[in-house]
PDB file of C-alpha atoms in Angstrom:
ATOM      1  CA  MET A   1     105.979  94.000 102.399  1.00 43.00           C
ATOM      2  CA  THR A   2     108.351  91.839 104.477  1.00 41.00           C
ATOM      3  CA  GLU A   3     108.743  93.130 108.065  1.00 40.00           C
ATOM      4  CA  THR A   4     112.185  94.464 108.608  1.00 40.00           C
ATOM      5  CA  ASN A   5     113.047  97.110 111.258  1.00 43.00           C
ATOM      6  CA  VAL A   6     115.491  99.658 109.950  1.00 46.00           C
ATOM      7  CA  HIS A   7     116.214 102.495 112.233  1.00 46.00           C
ATOM      8  CA  ALA A   8     118.855 105.132 111.677  1.00 45.00           C
ATOM      9  CA  ALA A   9     121.677 105.164 114.107  1.00 49.00           C
ATOM     10  CA  LEU A  10     121.726 108.148 116.430  1.00 52.00           C
ATOM     11  CA  SER A  11     125.327 109.135 115.571  1.00 61.00           C
ATOM     12  CA  SER A  12     125.264 111.608 112.705  1.00 67.00           C
ATOM     13  CA  PRO A  13     127.029 110.932 109.364  1.00 79.00           C
ATOM     14  CA  SER A  14     129.259 113.696 108.256  1.00 87.00           C
ATOM     15  CA  GLU A  15     127.771 114.075 104.754  1.00 92.00           C
ATOM     16  CA  PRO A  16     124.490 113.363 102.931  1.00 94.00           C
ATOM     17  CA  ARG A  17     123.912 109.897 101.700  1.00 93.00           C
ATOM     18  CA  GLY A  18     121.645 108.896  98.857  1.00 96.00           C
ATOM     19  CA  ASP A  19     119.939 110.687  95.939  1.00 97.00           C
ATOM     20  CA  LEU A  20     119.237 114.378  96.296  1.00 98.00           C
ATOM     21  CA  CYS A  21     115.456 114.773  95.774  1.00 97.00           C
ATOM     22  CA  ILE A  22     114.601 118.291  96.757  1.00 97.00           C
ATOM     23  CA  ARG A  23     116.316 121.446  97.860  1.00 98.00           C
ATOM     24  CA  THR A  24     114.651 124.490  99.339  1.00 98.00           C
ATOM     25  CA  LEU A  25     115.205 127.563 101.460  1.00 98.00           C
ATOM     26  CA  ALA A  26     113.590 127.847 104.880  1.00 98.00           C
ATOM     27  CA  MET A  27     111.626 131.077 104.976  1.00 97.00           C
ATOM     28  CA  PRO A  28     110.052 133.207 107.797  1.00 97.00           C
ATOM     29  CA  ALA A  29     106.547 131.930 106.800  1.00 97.00           C
ATOM     30  CA  ASP A  30     107.665 128.454 107.740  1.00 97.00           C
ATOM     31  CA  THR A  31     108.388 129.220 111.420  1.00 96.00           C
ATOM     32  CA  ASN A  32     106.699 128.081 114.668  1.00 92.00           C
ATOM     33  CA  ALA A  33     105.737 130.307 117.574  1.00 91.00           C
ATOM     34  CA  ASN A  34     109.445 130.244 118.765  1.00 89.00           C
ATOM     35  CA  GLY A  35     110.771 131.463 115.422  1.00 90.00           C
ATOM     36  CA  ASP A  36     112.313 128.193 114.445  1.00 91.00           C
ATOM     37  CA  ILE A  37     111.279 126.322 111.401  1.00 96.00           C
ATOM     38  CA  PHE A  38     108.121 124.268 112.129  1.00 95.00           C
ATOM     39  CA  GLY A  39     108.720 120.481 112.303  1.00 94.00           C
ATOM     40  CA  GLY A  40     105.665 119.830 110.153  1.00 95.00           C
ATOM     41  CA  TRP A  41     107.012 121.978 107.343  1.00 97.00           C
ATOM     42  CA  LEU A  42     110.238 119.977 107.444  1.00 97.00           C
ATOM     43  CA  LEU A  43     108.262 116.674 107.518  1.00 97.00           C
ATOM     44  CA  SER A  44     106.302 117.827 104.399  1.00 97.00           C
ATOM     45  CA  GLN A  45     109.516 118.688 102.555  1.00 98.00           C
ATOM     46  CA  MET A  46     110.846 115.222 103.347  1.00 98.00           C
ATOM     47  CA  ASP A  47     107.605 113.661 102.149  1.00 98.00           C
ATOM     48  CA  VAL A  48     107.725 115.632  98.878  1.00 98.00           C
ATOM     49  CA  GLY A  49     111.361 114.463  98.242  1.00 98.00           C
ATOM     50  CA  GLY A  50     110.582 110.978  99.162  1.00 98.00           C
ATOM     51  CA  GLY A  51     107.550 110.929  96.870  1.00 98.00           C
ATOM     52  CA  VAL A  52     109.784 112.090  93.987  1.00 97.00           C
ATOM     53  CA  PHE A  53     112.225 109.415  94.665  1.00 98.00           C
ATOM     54  CA  ALA A  54     109.599 106.690  95.069  1.00 97.00           C
ATOM     55  CA  SER A  55     107.636 107.669  91.936  1.00 96.00           C
ATOM     56  CA  LYS A  56     111.018 107.694  89.977  1.00 95.00           C
ATOM     57  CA  LEU A  57     111.741 104.074  91.099  1.00 96.00           C
ATOM     58  CA  ALA A  58     108.183 102.844  90.624  1.00 95.00           C
ATOM     59  CA  LYS A  59     107.684 104.646  87.418  1.00 94.00           C
ATOM     60  CA  SER A  60     104.154 105.340  88.635  1.00 95.00           C
ATOM     61  CA  ARG A  61     102.179 107.536  91.040  1.00 96.00           C
ATOM     62  CA  THR A  62     102.960 106.770  94.636  1.00 97.00           C
ATOM     63  CA  VAL A  63     101.310 107.665  97.980  1.00 98.00           C
ATOM     64  CA  THR A  64     102.666 107.839 101.371  1.00 98.00           C
ATOM     65  CA  VAL A  65     101.163 105.191 103.693  1.00 98.00           C
ATOM     66  CA  ALA A  66     103.413 105.343 106.734  1.00 98.00           C
ATOM     67  CA  ILE A  67     106.214 107.390 108.413  1.00 97.00           C
ATOM     68  CA  GLU A  68     108.281 105.760 111.131  1.00 93.00           C
ATOM     69  CA  ALA A  69     111.394 106.348 113.117  1.00 83.00           C
ATOM     70  CA  MET A  70     111.477 110.114 112.657  1.00 92.00           C
ATOM     71  CA  ASN A  71     114.441 111.667 114.400  1.00 95.00           C
ATOM     72  CA  PHE A  72     114.413 115.478 114.829  1.00 95.00           C
ATOM     73  CA  ARG A  73     118.087 115.975 115.652  1.00 96.00           C
ATOM     74  CA  LYS A  74     118.684 119.736 115.271  1.00 96.00           C
ATOM     75  CA  ALA A  75     116.573 122.865 114.703  1.00 95.00           C
ATOM     76  CA  VAL A  76     116.272 124.360 111.318  1.00 96.00           C
ATOM     77  CA  TYR A  77     116.474 128.175 111.096  1.00 96.00           C
ATOM     78  CA  VAL A  78     115.219 130.824 108.609  1.00 96.00           C
ATOM     79  CA  GLY A  79     117.798 131.090 105.872  1.00 97.00           C
ATOM     80  CA  ASP A  80     118.933 127.502 106.030  1.00 97.00           C
ATOM     81  CA  LEU A  81     119.211 125.731 102.792  1.00 98.00           C
ATOM     82  CA  VAL A  82     117.405 122.360 103.247  1.00 98.00           C
ATOM     83  CA  SER A  83     118.312 119.331 101.159  1.00 98.00           C
ATOM     84  CA  VAL A  84     116.465 115.941 101.268  1.00 98.00           C
ATOM     85  CA  HIS A  85     118.324 112.814 100.316  1.00 98.00           C
ATOM     86  CA  ALA A  86     116.758 109.372  99.845  1.00 98.00           C
ATOM     87  CA  ASN A  87     117.934 105.766  99.985  1.00 97.00           C
ATOM     88  CA  LEU A  88     115.879 102.704  99.187  1.00 98.00           C
ATOM     89  CA  VAL A  89     115.603 100.507 102.310  1.00 97.00           C
ATOM     90  CA  ARG A  90     113.462  97.649 100.827  1.00 96.00           C
ATOM     91  CA  MET A  91     111.158  97.097  97.916  1.00 97.00           C
ATOM     92  CA  GLY A  92     107.987  94.963  98.302  1.00 96.00           C
ATOM     93  CA  ARG A  93     105.372  93.845  95.843  1.00 96.00           C
ATOM     94  CA  THR A  94     103.443  97.124  95.818  1.00 97.00           C
ATOM     95  CA  SER A  95     105.352  99.259  98.252  1.00 97.00           C
ATOM     96  CA  MET A  96     108.786 100.466  99.224  1.00 98.00           C
ATOM     97  CA  SER A  97     110.488 101.777 102.340  1.00 98.00           C
ATOM     98  CA  VAL A  98     112.733 104.851 101.828  1.00 98.00           C
ATOM     99  CA  HIS A  99     115.151 106.293 104.435  1.00 98.00           C
ATOM    100  CA  LEU A 100     115.079 110.175 104.091  1.00 98.00           C
ATOM    101  CA  GLU A 101     117.685 112.479 105.487  1.00 98.00           C
ATOM    102  CA  ALA A 102     117.186 116.338 105.691  1.00 98.00           C
ATOM    103  CA  TRP A 103     120.341 118.288 105.746  1.00 98.00           C
ATOM    104  CA  VAL A 104     120.964 122.035 106.116  1.00 98.00           C
ATOM    105  CA  LEU A 105     123.769 124.270 105.022  1.00 97.00           C
ATOM    106  CA  ARG A 106     123.595 127.357 107.333  1.00 96.00           C
ATOM    107  CA  ARG A 107     124.956 130.721 106.480  1.00 92.00           C
ATOM    108  CA  ARG A 108     128.703 131.134 107.463  1.00 90.00           C
ATOM    109  CA  GLU A 109     128.923 127.292 107.615  1.00 91.00           C
ATOM    110  CA  GLU A 110     130.888 125.142 105.182  1.00 91.00           C
ATOM    111  CA  GLN A 111     129.664 121.664 106.224  1.00 95.00           C
ATOM    112  CA  PRO A 112     126.142 120.409 105.973  1.00 96.00           C
ATOM    113  CA  ILE A 113     124.301 119.376 109.200  1.00 97.00           C
ATOM    114  CA  LEU A 114     121.952 116.380 109.424  1.00 98.00           C
ATOM    115  CA  VAL A 115     118.815 117.818 111.086  1.00 97.00           C
ATOM    116  CA  THR A 116     116.108 115.076 110.497  1.00 97.00           C
ATOM    117  CA  ASP A 117     115.819 111.579 109.272  1.00 97.00           C
ATOM    118  CA  GLY A 118     113.190 108.845 109.066  1.00 97.00           C
ATOM    119  CA  ASN A 119     111.726 105.993 107.183  1.00 98.00           C
ATOM    120  CA  PHE A 120     108.782 106.564 104.848  1.00 98.00           C
ATOM    121  CA  THR A 121     106.679 103.824 103.119  1.00 98.00           C
ATOM    122  CA  TYR A 122     105.251 104.598  99.647  1.00 98.00           C
ATOM    123  CA  VAL A 123     102.711 102.466  97.622  1.00 98.00           C
ATOM    124  CA  SER A 124     102.609 102.394  93.832  1.00 97.00           C
ATOM    125  CA  ILE A 125      99.104 103.246  92.627  1.00 97.00           C
ATOM    126  CA  ASP A 126      97.289 103.048  89.325  1.00 96.00           C
ATOM    127  CA  ASP A 127      95.212 105.830  87.749  1.00 94.00           C
ATOM    128  CA  GLU A 128      92.253 104.892  89.920  1.00 96.00           C
ATOM    129  CA  GLY A 129      94.265 105.068  93.139  1.00 95.00           C
ATOM    130  CA  ARG A 130      94.471 101.242  93.590  1.00 97.00           C
ATOM    131  CA  PRO A 131      97.793  99.583  94.755  1.00 97.00           C
ATOM    132  CA  GLN A 132      99.688  98.061  91.781  1.00 97.00           C
ATOM    133  CA  GLN A 133     102.637  95.693  91.636  1.00 95.00           C
ATOM    134  CA  ILE A 134     106.124  97.105  91.184  1.00 94.00           C
ATOM    135  CA  ARG A 135     108.066  94.908  88.837  1.00 74.00           C
ATOM    136  CA  ARG A 136     111.765  94.442  89.599  1.00 67.00           C
ATOM    137  CA  ASP A 137     112.660  95.880  86.124  1.00 67.00           C
ATOM    138  CA  GLY A 138     111.017  99.183  87.230  1.00 50.00           C
ATOM    139  CA  THR A 139     107.798  98.711  85.278  1.00 55.00           C
ATOM    140  CA  VAL A 140     104.408  98.376  86.950  1.00 53.00           C
ATOM    141  CA  SER A 141     101.510  95.938  86.470  1.00 56.00           C
ATOM    142  CA  THR A 142      98.061  95.713  87.913  1.00 52.00           C
TER     143      THR A 142
END
């Protein structure tokens, strides 16, 4: 994949950008010792959403090979509705970089809040788990 550094600006956009990939409710079982939602849980939700997006684009299985530029901007609380949105950053021969944003809608709030974003890299794989080329028309070849 061609090396390009793409990092999200630290100023928060006012609304989600990209394809909605997953939406879930933050539950008490997902909390850390302080009672806030555990960052690892949020990261896993982002990875699931990004995997859905990457597999849809590649029209194949994909695996996560890297996570970079994660920005944990705000806490997530029990009861927050968490939505993950994805944008394609770049497409390589076998891999793609996807910018993911996690937004929450809190009780008694009307506007979504950007809580986390980062860049994830996914690789298209065949049935044996080997990297395979992603064709520009969306089909894959080995």
